[in-house]
């Protein structure tokens, strides 16, 4: 579930997240694997950077990285991955 959200990335709200999902970019891996993304190059690079950081924090089992960035109404996304 966590790897399917972009809402923890600064500047990415629900509107942008839905735009990405509508474009078929439903996960971090999908985002990193396509050439055409309906955002400016600057935003794409910023999101790519946060995805790489997110993958590292997920691998290191660090929920604080995500909880500090996710809006309070999106904190539920942490449960499945960090329920322990």
XYZ file of N, CA, C and O in Angstrom:
336
model
N 0.809 -1.192 0.000
C 0.000 0.000 0.000
C 0.858 1.264 0.000
O 0.602 2.187 -0.736
N 1.886 1.281 0.823
C 2.721 2.468 0.954
C 3.421 2.826 -0.355
O 3.533 4.001 -0.702
N 3.848 1.834 -1.106
C 4.563 2.106 -2.356
C 3.635 2.541 -3.488
O 4.081 2.766 -4.610
N 2.355 2.696 -3.178
C 1.389 3.160 -4.177
C 0.930 4.588 -3.902
O 0.019 5.073 -4.568
N 1.561 5.234 -2.933
C 1.192 6.624 -2.661
C 2.351 7.558 -2.968
O 3.512 7.180 -2.869
N 1.979 8.755 -3.362
C 2.948 9.817 -3.608
C 2.667 10.990 -2.675
O 3.348 12.006 -2.728
N 1.657 10.845 -1.814
C 1.195 11.967 -1.001
C 2.145 12.333 0.137
O 1.952 13.351 0.784
N 3.176 11.536 0.361
C 4.171 11.894 1.366
C 5.268 12.791 0.785
O 6.102 13.316 1.516
N 5.232 12.990 -0.502
C 6.248 13.799 -1.169
C 5.807 15.265 -1.124
O 4.693 15.584 -1.538
N 6.644 16.137 -0.589
C 6.273 17.555 -0.518
C 5.833 18.094 -1.884
O 6.481 17.851 -2.899
N 4.712 18.787 -1.877
C 4.177 19.366 -3.107
C 3.252 18.448 -3.873
O 2.662 18.851 -4.871
N 3.116 17.193 -3.440
C 2.220 16.247 -4.103
C 0.999 16.044 -3.206
O 1.091 15.404 -2.163
N -0.101 16.616 -3.620
C -1.349 16.449 -2.892
C -2.213 15.409 -3.573
O -1.786 14.722 -4.520
N -3.443 15.309 -3.121
C -4.356 14.314 -3.685
C -4.627 14.558 -5.167
O -4.741 13.618 -5.946
N -4.712 15.816 -5.560
C -4.963 16.132 -6.971
C -3.839 15.614 -7.869
O -4.090 14.961 -8.880
N -2.603 15.874 -7.474
C -1.458 15.391 -8.262
C -1.365 13.881 -8.202
O -1.079 13.226 -9.216
N -1.614 13.307 -7.037
C -1.577 11.852 -6.911
C -2.609 11.210 -7.835
O -2.295 10.249 -8.542
N -3.799 11.750 -7.884
C -4.841 11.205 -8.777
C -4.465 11.389 -10.237
O -4.760 10.524 -11.067
N -3.818 12.506 -10.565
C -3.325 12.716 -11.930
C -2.328 11.621 -12.307
O -2.404 11.048 -13.402
N -1.418 11.304 -11.394
C -0.428 10.259 -11.655
C -1.104 8.901 -11.807
O -0.794 8.144 -12.732
N -2.022 8.592 -10.893
C -2.735 7.314 -10.983
C -3.509 7.219 -12.289
O -3.519 6.172 -12.933
N -4.151 8.316 -12.706
C -4.923 8.318 -13.949
C -4.032 8.102 -15.168
O -4.479 7.581 -16.184
N -2.778 8.506 -15.050
C -1.814 8.325 -16.138
C -1.187 6.931 -16.104
O -0.280 6.635 -16.873
N -1.667 6.080 -15.190
C -1.152 4.715 -15.105
C 0.051 4.567 -14.197
O 0.681 3.515 -14.150
N 0.383 5.623 -13.472
C 1.542 5.605 -12.577
C 1.050 5.302 -11.167
O 0.946 6.175 -10.320
N 0.773 4.050 -10.928
C 0.109 3.653 -9.690
C 1.066 3.193 -8.591
O 0.625 2.801 -7.516
N 2.364 3.248 -8.841
C 3.339 2.841 -7.823
C 4.662 3.555 -8.076
O 4.885 4.129 -9.142
N 5.528 3.484 -7.073
C 6.846 4.094 -7.223
C 7.604 3.464 -8.385
O 8.233 4.152 -9.182
N 7.547 2.137 -8.474
C 8.281 1.438 -9.534
C 7.773 1.833 -10.920
O 8.567 2.014 -11.840
N 6.468 1.951 -11.048
C 5.899 2.369 -12.330
C 6.377 3.767 -12.684
O 6.772 4.029 -13.823
N 6.358 4.661 -11.714
C 6.807 6.037 -11.942
C 8.245 6.053 -12.452
O 8.572 6.776 -13.391
N 9.095 5.256 -11.828
C 10.516 5.232 -12.203
C 10.789 4.547 -13.533
O 11.860 4.723 -14.102
N 9.818 3.793 -14.024
C 10.073 2.995 -15.224
C 9.524 3.591 -16.521
O 9.770 3.028 -17.587
N 8.809 4.707 -16.443
C 8.218 5.270 -17.661
C 8.943 6.537 -18.079
O 9.605 7.192 -17.281
N 8.786 6.870 -19.359
C 9.421 8.068 -19.901
C 8.489 9.276 -19.910
O 8.939 10.397 -19.770
N 7.208 9.050 -20.124
C 6.240 10.140 -20.235
C 5.479 10.310 -18.927
O 4.676 9.467 -18.564
N 5.718 11.422 -18.249
C 5.032 11.733 -17.007
C 4.425 13.124 -17.166
O 5.126 14.054 -17.583
N 3.141 13.270 -16.854
C 2.453 14.541 -17.113
C 2.765 15.642 -16.085
O 1.868 16.293 -15.558
N 4.046 15.845 -15.811
C 4.498 16.884 -14.893
C 5.752 17.528 -15.463
O 6.404 16.959 -16.348
N 6.118 18.667 -14.919
C 7.344 19.326 -15.375
C 8.556 18.470 -14.992
O 8.502 17.680 -14.044
N 9.625 18.664 -15.712
C 10.852 17.910 -15.447
C 11.352 18.152 -14.021
O 11.829 17.228 -13.357
N 11.215 19.368 -13.541
C 11.635 19.689 -12.167
C 10.852 18.867 -11.153
O 11.430 18.292 -10.232
N 9.527 18.792 -11.332
C 8.691 18.009 -10.409
C 9.007 16.528 -10.516
O 9.043 15.820 -9.514
N 9.217 16.044 -11.731
C 9.558 14.633 -11.934
C 10.842 14.295 -11.180
O 10.907 13.293 -10.467
N 11.855 15.126 -11.312
C 13.135 14.881 -10.628
C 12.964 14.912 -9.113
O 13.549 14.099 -8.396
N 12.156 15.843 -8.604
C 11.903 15.916 -7.174
C 11.219 14.637 -6.683
O 11.608 14.061 -5.672
N 10.221 14.196 -7.418
C 9.491 12.978 -7.039
C 10.403 11.764 -7.120
O 10.399 10.915 -6.227
N 11.215 11.682 -8.167
C 12.161 10.565 -8.273
C 13.102 10.529 -7.070
O 13.378 9.460 -6.522
N 13.578 11.681 -6.658
C 14.473 11.764 -5.505
C 13.771 11.258 -4.246
O 14.334 10.461 -3.489
N 12.537 11.687 -4.023
C 11.804 11.230 -2.844
C 11.460 9.746 -2.929
O 11.437 9.057 -1.903
N 11.209 9.251 -4.112
C 10.944 7.812 -4.255
C 12.173 7.015 -3.852
O 12.078 6.023 -3.132
N 13.338 7.445 -4.311
C 14.574 6.745 -3.947
C 14.803 6.787 -2.432
O 15.175 5.777 -1.827
N 14.571 7.941 -1.826
C 14.681 8.046 -0.366
C 13.659 7.135 0.310
O 13.970 6.452 1.295
N 12.446 7.134 -0.224
C 11.368 6.320 0.349
C 11.712 4.842 0.292
O 11.473 4.105 1.265
N 12.271 4.407 -0.818
C 12.651 3.000 -0.942
C 13.703 2.627 0.105
O 13.638 1.545 0.696
N 14.652 3.525 0.350
C 15.681 3.271 1.358
C 15.078 3.187 2.750
O 15.388 2.286 3.517
N 14.192 4.123 3.072
C 13.566 4.134 4.403
C 12.637 2.936 4.585
O 12.545 2.396 5.690
N 12.007 2.520 3.532
C 11.167 1.324 3.604
C 12.032 0.092 3.841
O 11.735 -0.731 4.701
N 13.135 -0.003 3.114
C 14.066 -1.121 3.279
C 14.631 -1.151 4.700
O 14.797 -2.223 5.285
N 14.908 0.040 5.263
C 15.459 0.138 6.611
C 14.379 0.107 7.698
O 14.689 0.290 8.874
N 13.145 -0.105 7.281
C 12.001 -0.199 8.212
C 11.893 1.024 9.118
O 11.787 0.915 10.338
N 11.897 2.187 8.488
C 11.835 3.457 9.213
C 10.484 4.141 8.978
O 10.336 4.911 8.031
N 9.506 3.892 9.841
C 8.190 4.503 9.656
C 8.183 6.012 9.904
O 7.319 6.722 9.387
N 9.144 6.508 10.670
C 9.174 7.936 10.994
C 9.336 8.810 9.760
O 8.760 9.897 9.691
N 10.109 8.362 8.799
C 10.271 9.119 7.564
C 8.912 9.386 6.934
O 8.605 10.514 6.542
N 8.086 8.365 6.861
C 6.776 8.477 6.229
C 5.771 9.216 7.111
O 5.025 10.062 6.625
N 5.768 8.913 8.397
C 4.790 9.565 9.284
C 5.055 11.061 9.398
O 4.120 11.843 9.567
N 6.316 11.472 9.297
C 6.636 12.896 9.325
C 6.163 13.617 8.067
O 5.900 14.822 8.108
N 6.046 12.907 6.956
C 5.697 13.527 5.684
C 4.230 13.347 5.276
O 3.677 14.189 4.572
N 3.623 12.241 5.671
C 2.237 11.984 5.274
C 1.274 12.911 6.007
O 1.412 13.133 7.209
N 0.274 13.431 5.295
C -0.770 14.188 5.982
C -1.474 13.287 6.998
O -1.515 12.061 6.832
N -2.025 13.872 8.031
C -2.641 13.077 9.101
C -3.752 12.166 8.582
O -3.907 11.048 9.068
N -4.494 12.612 7.580
C -5.576 11.771 7.057
C -5.078 10.658 6.134
O -5.872 9.855 5.648
N -3.768 10.570 5.922
C -3.187 9.515 5.089
C -2.297 8.565 5.902
O -1.689 7.653 5.349
N -2.221 8.773 7.206
C -1.375 7.945 8.072
C -1.774 6.469 8.037
O -0.952 5.600 8.295
N -3.006 6.167 7.709
C -3.477 4.787 7.636
C -2.636 3.961 6.671
O -2.551 2.742 6.802
N -2.005 4.610 5.714
C -1.198 3.893 4.721
C 0.009 3.185 5.354
O 0.575 2.275 4.773
N 0.393 3.600 6.538
C 1.539 2.996 7.226
C 1.210 1.659 7.875
O 2.101 0.844 8.097
N -0.043 1.427 8.176
C -0.422 0.287 8.995
C 0.024 -1.055 8.420
O 0.671 -1.846 9.102
N -0.310 -1.321 7.186
C 0.001 -2.637 6.615
C 1.509 -2.919 6.636
O 1.925 -4.030 6.955
N 2.313 -1.930 6.342
C 3.757 -2.139 6.271
C 4.423 -2.152 7.644
O 5.338 -2.932 7.885
N 3.928 -1.296 8.548
C 4.600 -1.121 9.836
C 3.727 -1.521 11.015
O 3.882 -1.001 12.103
N 2.834 -2.472 10.827
C 1.909 -2.840 11.902
C 2.620 -3.410 13.125
O 2.091 -3.387 14.223
N 3.827 -3.915 12.947
C 4.582 -4.460 14.084
C 4.967 -3.371 15.030
O 5.090 -3.493 16.177
